[in-house]
Amino acid sequence: MVDAPAGPGWDWLVEQARDARFTLIGEEHGVAETAQLSAALFNALRGSGYSRMAIELSPIIAQDIEVAARSHGLQGILDFYSAPTTWSPMYLREEAQFIASIVSAAPKNERVLWGLDREILSDRYLISRLESRVPPQAKESFARLKQASTNAWAGGAPFIFSQNPNPGVVSAVRSAWTNPDRDSDLILRTLEESLAINAVAQTGTAWDSSQRRAQWMRNSFAERLREDQKRGKQPKVMMKFGYNHMIRGENYVNIFDLGSMPDEVAALSGSRAFHIIVLPCPGSHQAVLGPGRSFKSVSSDEFDEFKAGDQRLTRVLAHSTAPGHEVIDLRALRPLAMRGVDSWNPDVVRTIHGYDAAVIWKGGRASSA
C-alpha cells in the first residue's frame, strides 16, 4: 500500500506539501513504511519544484552516499553502509531504498541530498578523506588527530564518544590548514563541532548538548541555502529527521530545533512550511540499535523515546481502532488545544501546534538491516 499511496489522505498530503516551500517529516525512527512514504511523497512533488532532501546524516557522509548511489544505485549505498570505517543508526535497508529512489529521480548534474547533522561514528572515514589533501604545515597536527581517533577506537570507544572528547585536536588542524578546499573545510568543521557537542554533554547538561546540536543543524541548513542562492536557485526542500527535530516552535525538550527554522525562511518569500509527524500506532514494530553495528525489532508499544509520540497522541486520533493507516489534519484541533487547558497533555498540545498533519501507521513494520 505504501509503495503506491492512494486515497483522500494521500491526495491531501500532496496538495498541502505542493503549496509549501518546505515539507518536514518528523518520524519515530526505524519504521519501514515511513521511508517508503517519504520517497513516494518527494517524487510526487518533484514537478512542483522540490529538488532537495535533507536527512539526519552529516554533510560529507550524505554527499558521498549520493555519489555512491549515482554510480551504482541501491547496491552502491549498501556497499557504502558496509564499509568498516563508516556507520550510522540510519543505515537500514529501507533508508537506502529511500535514498536510491530520491537520487535516481534527480538530475545528474545537481546534488539532491543535504546532510545537516553532526557525525557520531564515521570519524575514521572522514579523517581518511582528508589524508591526501593535508598541506605540509598541517601534517603534524593532522597526525595527532588521526592518532587520537585510532586510540579511541582501539580502546573500545568511538572517537566522538571518547572519555574526554577534545575539539582542540581538530581546531589545531584547522588553524594550520590555510584555505582548505570546500570538502576538507566541511569535514574539519563537522569533526570539531561533533566533538564539541559531546564535550558539552559531559561537562554540562543534556539540554546544553541538544541545544548545540540543534544550532549546528540550523547553521548547516543556512549554509546549504546560501550555496544554492549563490547559484541563483531557491529550491523547495523536504526534510526527514526524528520528530523531536522537525516540530515547529519549541521541541519536546524545550529547544528551538531545526524544525523551527523553515517557517521563518519561507515567510521571507511569502511562502510556508508544512510539518508532518509520522508515528507507529500500538501493535507496530520498529528497528532500534542493537549491539555493535546491529539493529533489532521492538514493539512500538514499548518504545517511545520522549514519551511524546504515539502513546500521547492517542487522544487526537480520529479513529483509534481504525483498521487502516490514518492521515489527520491537526490544524482542526488547534482551537481546542488552547494554553491552560488542564485536561490536555502538554505534549499533545505542542504536537497539535507544532505539526500540521499526522500520519499514523497501523501495524507498522520494523525497518530491516
Short mmCIF file of C-alpha atoms in Angstrom, two decimals:
data_model
loop_
_atom_site.label_atom_id
_atom_site.label_comp_id
_atom_site.label_asym_id
_atom_site.label_seq_id
_atom_site.Cartn_x
_atom_site.Cartn_y
_atom_site.Cartn_z
CA MET A 1 0.00 0.00 0.00
CA VAL A 2 2.77 2.44 0.91
CA ASP A 3 4.71 1.65 -2.28
CA ALA A 4 1.89 3.29 -4.23
CA PRO A 5 -0.03 5.56 -1.82
CA ALA A 6 -3.57 6.47 -2.76
CA GLY A 7 -6.76 7.82 -1.28
CA PRO A 8 -8.03 11.15 0.03
CA GLY A 9 -5.45 11.33 2.83
CA TRP A 10 -2.58 10.91 0.39
CA ASP A 11 -4.05 13.42 -2.03
CA TRP A 12 -4.39 15.96 0.77
CA LEU A 13 -0.78 15.49 1.88
CA VAL A 14 0.47 16.01 -1.68
CA GLU A 15 -1.70 19.09 -2.14
CA GLN A 16 -0.54 20.70 1.11
CA ALA A 17 3.13 19.91 0.52
CA ARG A 18 2.97 21.09 -3.09
CA ASP A 19 1.84 24.54 -1.95
CA ALA A 20 4.62 24.86 0.64
CA ARG A 21 8.30 25.67 0.13
CA PHE A 22 9.41 23.24 2.82
CA THR A 23 7.87 19.92 3.85
CA LEU A 24 9.16 18.46 7.11
CA ILE A 25 8.66 14.80 8.01
CA GLY A 26 9.19 14.13 11.71
CA GLU A 27 9.47 10.41 12.36
CA GLU A 28 9.87 7.79 15.01
CA HIS A 29 12.97 6.14 13.55
CA GLY A 30 13.12 2.60 12.23
CA VAL A 31 9.66 2.18 10.68
CA ALA A 32 9.77 0.76 7.15
CA GLU A 33 6.60 2.48 5.93
CA THR A 34 7.93 5.94 6.77
CA ALA A 35 10.92 5.62 4.44
CA GLN A 36 8.63 4.35 1.69
CA LEU A 37 6.12 7.16 2.18
CA SER A 38 8.89 9.79 2.19
CA ALA A 39 10.27 8.55 -1.13
CA ALA A 40 6.81 8.47 -2.71
CA LEU A 41 5.95 11.95 -1.46
CA PHE A 42 9.21 13.51 -2.64
CA ASN A 43 8.85 12.01 -6.09
CA ALA A 44 5.23 13.13 -6.29
CA LEU A 45 6.36 16.68 -5.50
CA ARG A 46 9.31 16.94 -7.90
CA GLY A 47 7.14 18.52 -10.57
CA SER A 48 6.22 21.35 -8.19
CA GLY A 49 9.83 22.35 -7.57
CA TYR A 50 11.10 20.06 -4.81
CA SER A 51 14.73 19.32 -5.59
CA ARG A 52 16.49 18.85 -2.23
CA MET A 53 16.11 16.24 0.50
CA ALA A 54 17.66 16.99 3.90
CA ILE A 55 18.42 13.94 6.06
CA GLU A 56 19.78 13.11 9.51
CA LEU A 57 23.37 12.41 8.45
CA SER A 58 26.49 14.58 8.49
CA PRO A 59 27.16 16.69 5.36
CA ILE A 60 30.01 14.74 3.75
CA ILE A 61 28.53 11.33 4.57
CA ALA A 62 25.28 12.32 2.85
CA GLN A 63 27.24 13.74 -0.09
CA ASP A 64 29.32 10.59 -0.53
CA ILE A 65 26.28 8.34 -0.22
CA GLU A 66 24.75 10.29 -3.08
CA VAL A 67 27.91 9.77 -5.14
CA ALA A 68 27.71 6.03 -4.42
CA ALA A 69 24.04 5.98 -5.42
CA ARG A 70 24.72 7.79 -8.69
CA SER A 71 27.45 5.31 -9.54
CA HIS A 72 25.84 2.01 -8.53
CA GLY A 73 22.29 2.72 -7.36
CA LEU A 74 20.95 0.89 -4.32
CA GLN A 75 23.90 -1.51 -4.25
CA GLY A 76 26.29 1.43 -4.13
CA ILE A 77 24.57 2.72 -0.98
CA LEU A 78 24.55 -0.73 0.64
CA ASP A 79 28.27 -1.11 -0.13
CA PHE A 80 28.91 2.28 1.45
CA TYR A 81 26.92 1.19 4.52
CA SER A 82 29.01 -1.97 4.86
CA ALA A 83 32.39 -0.17 4.86
CA PRO A 84 34.23 -0.84 8.15
CA THR A 85 35.01 2.85 8.83
CA THR A 86 31.53 4.30 8.33
CA TRP A 87 28.29 3.60 10.21
CA SER A 88 25.13 5.35 11.34
CA PRO A 89 21.92 4.45 13.19
CA MET A 90 20.20 5.35 9.90
CA TYR A 91 21.94 2.55 7.95
CA LEU A 92 18.81 0.49 7.31
CA ARG A 93 17.76 -1.12 4.03
CA GLU A 94 14.55 0.89 3.68
CA GLU A 95 16.53 4.08 4.25
CA ALA A 96 18.92 3.01 1.50
CA GLN A 97 15.99 2.33 -0.83
CA PHE A 98 14.52 5.72 0.05
CA ILE A 99 17.80 7.48 -0.81
CA ALA A 100 18.26 5.47 -4.01
CA SER A 101 14.77 6.49 -5.15
CA ILE A 102 15.45 10.16 -4.43
CA VAL A 103 18.80 10.20 -6.21
CA SER A 104 17.66 8.22 -9.25
CA ALA A 105 14.92 10.77 -9.98
CA ALA A 106 17.20 13.82 -9.60
CA PRO A 107 19.08 15.50 -12.47
CA LYS A 108 22.57 14.05 -12.79
CA ASN A 109 24.27 17.44 -12.61
CA GLU A 110 22.51 18.54 -9.42
CA ARG A 111 23.14 17.47 -5.83
CA VAL A 112 19.90 16.44 -4.15
CA LEU A 113 20.89 15.20 -0.65
CA TRP A 114 21.64 17.61 2.17
CA GLY A 115 23.19 16.13 5.32
CA LEU A 116 22.69 18.59 8.16
CA ASP A 117 23.59 16.66 11.30
CA ARG A 118 26.74 16.07 13.33
CA GLU A 119 28.89 12.96 12.89
CA ILE A 120 28.88 10.23 15.51
CA LEU A 121 30.51 7.02 14.22
CA SER A 122 32.26 7.71 10.90
CA ASP A 123 35.21 9.83 12.04
CA ARG A 124 37.75 7.34 10.63
CA TYR A 125 36.20 7.64 7.19
CA LEU A 126 36.15 11.44 7.32
CA ILE A 127 39.76 11.57 8.52
CA SER A 128 40.80 9.24 5.69
CA ARG A 129 39.13 11.62 3.23
CA LEU A 130 41.48 14.36 4.45
CA GLU A 131 44.76 12.46 4.38
CA SER A 132 45.81 13.01 0.77
CA ARG A 133 44.89 16.71 0.92
CA VAL A 134 46.69 17.81 4.08
CA PRO A 135 49.21 20.60 3.35
CA PRO A 136 52.75 20.26 4.77
CA GLN A 137 52.20 22.80 7.54
CA ALA A 138 49.24 20.83 8.90
CA LYS A 139 50.69 17.31 8.72
CA GLU A 140 51.90 17.25 12.33
CA SER A 141 48.57 18.35 13.80
CA PHE A 142 46.73 16.02 11.42
CA ALA A 143 48.85 13.08 12.62
CA ARG A 144 47.78 13.88 16.20
CA LEU A 145 44.13 13.96 15.11
CA LYS A 146 44.41 10.63 13.34
CA GLN A 147 46.17 9.06 16.32
CA ALA A 148 43.54 10.35 18.75
CA SER A 149 40.82 8.70 16.66
CA THR A 150 42.83 5.45 16.39
CA ASN A 151 43.47 5.36 20.14
CA ALA A 152 39.81 5.90 20.97
CA TRP A 153 38.62 3.07 18.74
CA ALA A 154 41.41 0.77 19.97
CA GLY A 155 40.15 1.42 23.50
CA GLY A 156 36.64 0.39 22.53
CA ALA A 157 35.08 3.87 22.28
CA PRO A 158 34.20 5.73 19.10
CA PHE A 159 36.29 8.89 18.80
CA ILE A 160 33.33 11.27 19.09
CA PHE A 161 32.20 9.44 22.25
CA SER A 162 35.67 9.12 23.80
CA GLN A 163 36.01 9.73 27.52
CA ASN A 164 37.30 13.26 27.11
CA PRO A 165 36.30 14.49 23.64
CA ASN A 166 38.63 17.34 22.78
CA PRO A 167 37.64 19.51 19.81
CA GLY A 168 41.02 21.21 20.13
CA VAL A 169 42.70 18.31 18.35
CA VAL A 170 40.68 19.27 15.25
CA SER A 171 40.98 23.00 15.84
CA ALA A 172 44.75 22.67 15.63
CA VAL A 173 44.48 21.17 12.15
CA ARG A 174 42.11 23.90 11.04
CA SER A 175 44.47 26.60 12.34
CA ALA A 176 47.43 25.14 10.46
CA TRP A 177 45.48 24.46 7.25
CA THR A 178 45.00 27.75 5.44
CA ASN A 179 42.45 27.95 2.63
CA PRO A 180 41.21 24.33 2.66
CA ASP A 181 39.01 23.14 -0.19
CA ARG A 182 35.26 23.01 0.45
CA ASP A 183 35.07 19.33 1.41
CA SER A 184 38.11 19.43 3.69
CA ASP A 185 36.81 22.52 5.45
CA LEU A 186 33.40 20.90 5.92
CA ILE A 187 34.95 17.69 7.26
CA LEU A 188 37.09 19.57 9.76
CA ARG A 189 34.20 21.72 10.95
CA THR A 190 31.97 18.64 11.28
CA LEU A 191 34.54 16.75 13.35
CA GLU A 192 35.29 19.77 15.52
CA GLU A 193 31.65 20.52 16.24
CA SER A 194 30.72 16.85 16.77
CA LEU A 195 33.41 16.59 19.44
CA ALA A 196 32.25 19.87 20.97
CA ILE A 197 28.64 18.67 21.14
CA ASN A 198 29.72 15.57 23.05
CA ALA A 199 32.14 17.53 25.25
CA VAL A 200 29.24 19.77 26.30
CA ALA A 201 27.22 16.66 27.10
CA GLN A 202 29.95 15.55 29.53
CA THR A 203 30.60 18.91 31.17
CA GLY A 204 27.13 20.43 31.04
CA THR A 205 23.65 19.00 30.67
CA ALA A 206 21.72 17.03 28.07
CA TRP A 207 19.92 20.29 27.24
CA ASP A 208 23.24 22.06 26.54
CA SER A 209 24.33 19.29 24.20
CA SER A 210 20.97 19.17 22.40
CA GLN A 211 20.98 22.95 22.02
CA ARG A 212 24.45 22.92 20.47
CA ARG A 213 23.48 20.10 18.12
CA ALA A 214 20.33 22.00 17.08
CA GLN A 215 22.40 25.10 16.35
CA TRP A 216 24.82 23.09 14.21
CA MET A 217 21.93 21.70 12.16
CA ARG A 218 20.37 25.15 11.78
CA ASN A 219 23.74 26.55 10.65
CA SER A 220 24.17 23.66 8.20
CA PHE A 221 20.73 24.34 6.75
CA ALA A 222 21.51 28.04 6.33
CA GLU A 223 24.82 27.17 4.64
CA ARG A 224 23.14 24.91 2.08
CA LEU A 225 20.52 27.57 1.35
CA ARG A 226 23.23 30.19 0.83
CA GLU A 227 25.14 27.90 -1.53
CA ASP A 228 22.05 27.46 -3.70
CA GLN A 229 21.24 31.16 -3.52
CA LYS A 230 24.69 31.94 -4.94
CA ARG A 231 23.81 29.67 -7.87
CA GLY A 232 20.60 31.61 -8.41
CA LYS A 233 18.41 28.82 -7.02
CA GLN A 234 15.68 28.85 -4.41
CA PRO A 235 14.80 25.18 -4.11
CA LYS A 236 11.87 23.58 -2.40
CA VAL A 237 13.20 21.26 0.28
CA MET A 238 11.85 18.16 2.01
CA MET A 239 13.38 17.25 5.37
CA LYS A 240 13.24 13.87 7.14
CA PHE A 241 14.51 13.74 10.72
CA GLY A 242 13.37 12.48 14.11
CA TYR A 243 10.13 14.13 15.19
CA ASN A 244 11.87 15.98 18.03
CA HIS A 245 13.86 17.90 15.38
CA MET A 246 11.08 18.68 12.89
CA ILE A 247 8.48 20.29 15.14
CA ARG A 248 7.59 23.96 14.69
CA GLY A 249 8.45 26.06 17.75
CA GLU A 250 9.99 24.56 20.87
CA ASN A 251 10.54 20.82 20.68
CA TYR A 252 9.81 18.23 23.37
CA VAL A 253 12.94 19.19 25.37
CA ASN A 254 12.31 22.94 25.05
CA ILE A 255 14.78 23.76 22.28
CA PHE A 256 14.14 25.67 19.06
CA ASP A 257 15.46 22.89 16.88
CA LEU A 258 15.97 22.67 13.11
CA GLY A 259 12.21 22.39 12.52
CA SER A 260 11.54 25.89 13.82
CA MET A 261 13.68 27.49 11.08
CA PRO A 262 11.98 26.65 7.73
CA ASP A 263 8.79 28.53 8.66
CA GLU A 264 10.77 31.74 9.16
CA VAL A 265 12.79 31.24 5.96
CA ALA A 266 9.61 30.56 3.98
CA ALA A 267 7.88 33.62 5.42
CA LEU A 268 10.57 35.87 3.94
CA SER A 269 9.28 34.99 0.47
CA GLY A 270 5.61 34.80 1.39
CA SER A 271 5.57 31.00 1.50
CA ARG A 272 5.14 28.47 4.29
CA ALA A 273 6.35 25.17 5.69
CA PHE A 274 4.23 22.04 6.09
CA HIS A 275 5.03 19.78 9.05
CA ILE A 276 4.05 16.08 9.13
CA ILE A 277 4.56 13.83 12.15
CA VAL A 278 4.68 10.13 11.25
CA LEU A 279 4.28 7.60 14.05
CA PRO A 280 3.61 3.89 14.54
CA CYS A 281 0.42 3.05 16.41
CA PRO A 282 0.29 0.41 19.15
CA GLY A 283 0.77 -3.01 17.62
CA SER A 284 3.53 -1.79 15.32
CA HIS A 285 7.23 -2.63 15.38
CA GLN A 286 10.32 -0.55 14.68
CA ALA A 287 14.07 -1.04 14.41
CA VAL A 288 16.29 0.21 17.23
CA LEU A 289 20.00 -0.11 17.87
CA GLY A 290 21.33 -3.49 18.96
CA PRO A 291 24.88 -4.46 19.95
CA GLY A 292 27.70 -3.38 17.66
CA ARG A 293 26.56 -2.48 14.16
CA SER A 294 23.25 -4.27 14.52
CA PHE A 295 19.56 -3.46 14.80
CA LYS A 296 16.71 -5.26 16.50
CA SER A 297 12.97 -5.11 16.12
CA VAL A 298 10.98 -3.91 19.14
CA SER A 299 7.31 -3.36 19.78
CA SER A 300 6.32 0.28 19.39
CA ASP A 301 4.10 -0.23 22.45
CA GLU A 302 7.29 -0.44 24.50
CA PHE A 303 9.33 2.28 22.79
CA ASP A 304 8.51 5.97 22.95
CA GLU A 305 11.74 7.91 23.29
CA PHE A 306 10.35 11.22 24.51
CA LYS A 307 7.09 9.90 25.92
CA ALA A 308 5.53 12.36 23.49
CA GLY A 309 4.73 10.21 20.48
CA ASP A 310 2.19 7.53 19.74
CA GLN A 311 1.33 6.90 23.39
CA ARG A 312 0.47 10.57 23.91
CA LEU A 313 -1.27 11.10 20.58
CA THR A 314 -3.99 8.51 21.10
CA ARG A 315 -6.12 11.40 22.40
CA VAL A 316 -6.14 13.05 18.98
CA LEU A 317 -6.52 10.04 16.69
CA ALA A 318 -9.71 10.28 14.71
CA HIS A 319 -10.37 6.53 14.98
CA SER A 320 -8.01 4.82 17.39
CA THR A 321 -9.34 1.40 16.35
CA ALA A 322 -9.41 2.10 12.61
CA PRO A 323 -8.11 -0.90 10.63
CA GLY A 324 -6.05 1.13 8.15
CA HIS A 325 -3.38 3.84 8.23
CA GLU A 326 -4.63 7.31 9.13
CA VAL A 327 -3.93 10.84 7.93
CA ILE A 328 -5.13 13.51 10.36
CA ASP A 329 -5.37 17.27 9.85
CA LEU A 330 -4.08 18.50 13.21
CA ARG A 331 -4.88 22.13 12.42
CA ALA A 332 -8.57 21.49 13.01
CA LEU A 333 -7.73 20.66 16.64
CA ARG A 334 -5.93 23.91 17.42
CA PRO A 335 -8.98 25.86 18.64
CA LEU A 336 -9.45 23.08 21.20
CA ALA A 337 -5.79 22.89 22.26
CA MET A 338 -5.53 26.23 23.99
CA ARG A 339 -2.82 27.04 26.52
CA GLY A 340 -4.01 26.34 30.02
CA VAL A 341 -6.47 23.58 29.18
CA ASP A 342 -5.57 21.25 32.04
CA SER A 343 -7.21 18.14 30.65
CA TRP A 344 -4.89 18.04 27.61
CA ASN A 345 -1.39 16.68 27.97
CA PRO A 346 1.12 19.47 27.17
CA ASP A 347 2.99 17.29 24.67
CA VAL A 348 -0.24 16.68 22.79
CA VAL A 349 -0.90 20.44 22.70
CA ARG A 350 2.67 21.04 21.50
CA THR A 351 2.25 18.45 18.75
CA ILE A 352 -1.03 19.90 17.53
CA HIS A 353 0.51 23.35 17.13
CA GLY A 354 3.93 22.15 16.00
CA TYR A 355 2.71 19.79 13.29
CA ASP A 356 0.06 20.33 10.63
CA ALA A 357 -0.64 16.67 9.89
CA ALA A 358 -0.20 13.28 11.50
CA VAL A 359 0.27 10.00 9.65
CA ILE A 360 -0.37 7.03 11.92
CA TRP A 361 0.80 3.60 10.82
CA LYS A 362 -1.42 0.71 11.84
CA GLY A 363 0.70 -2.42 12.06
CA GLY A 364 3.88 -0.61 11.06
CA ARG A 365 6.87 -2.83 10.25
CA ALA A 366 10.39 -2.55 11.62
CA SER A 367 12.96 -1.47 9.05
CA SER A 368 15.48 -4.16 8.12
CA ALA A 369 19.25 -4.11 8.39
#
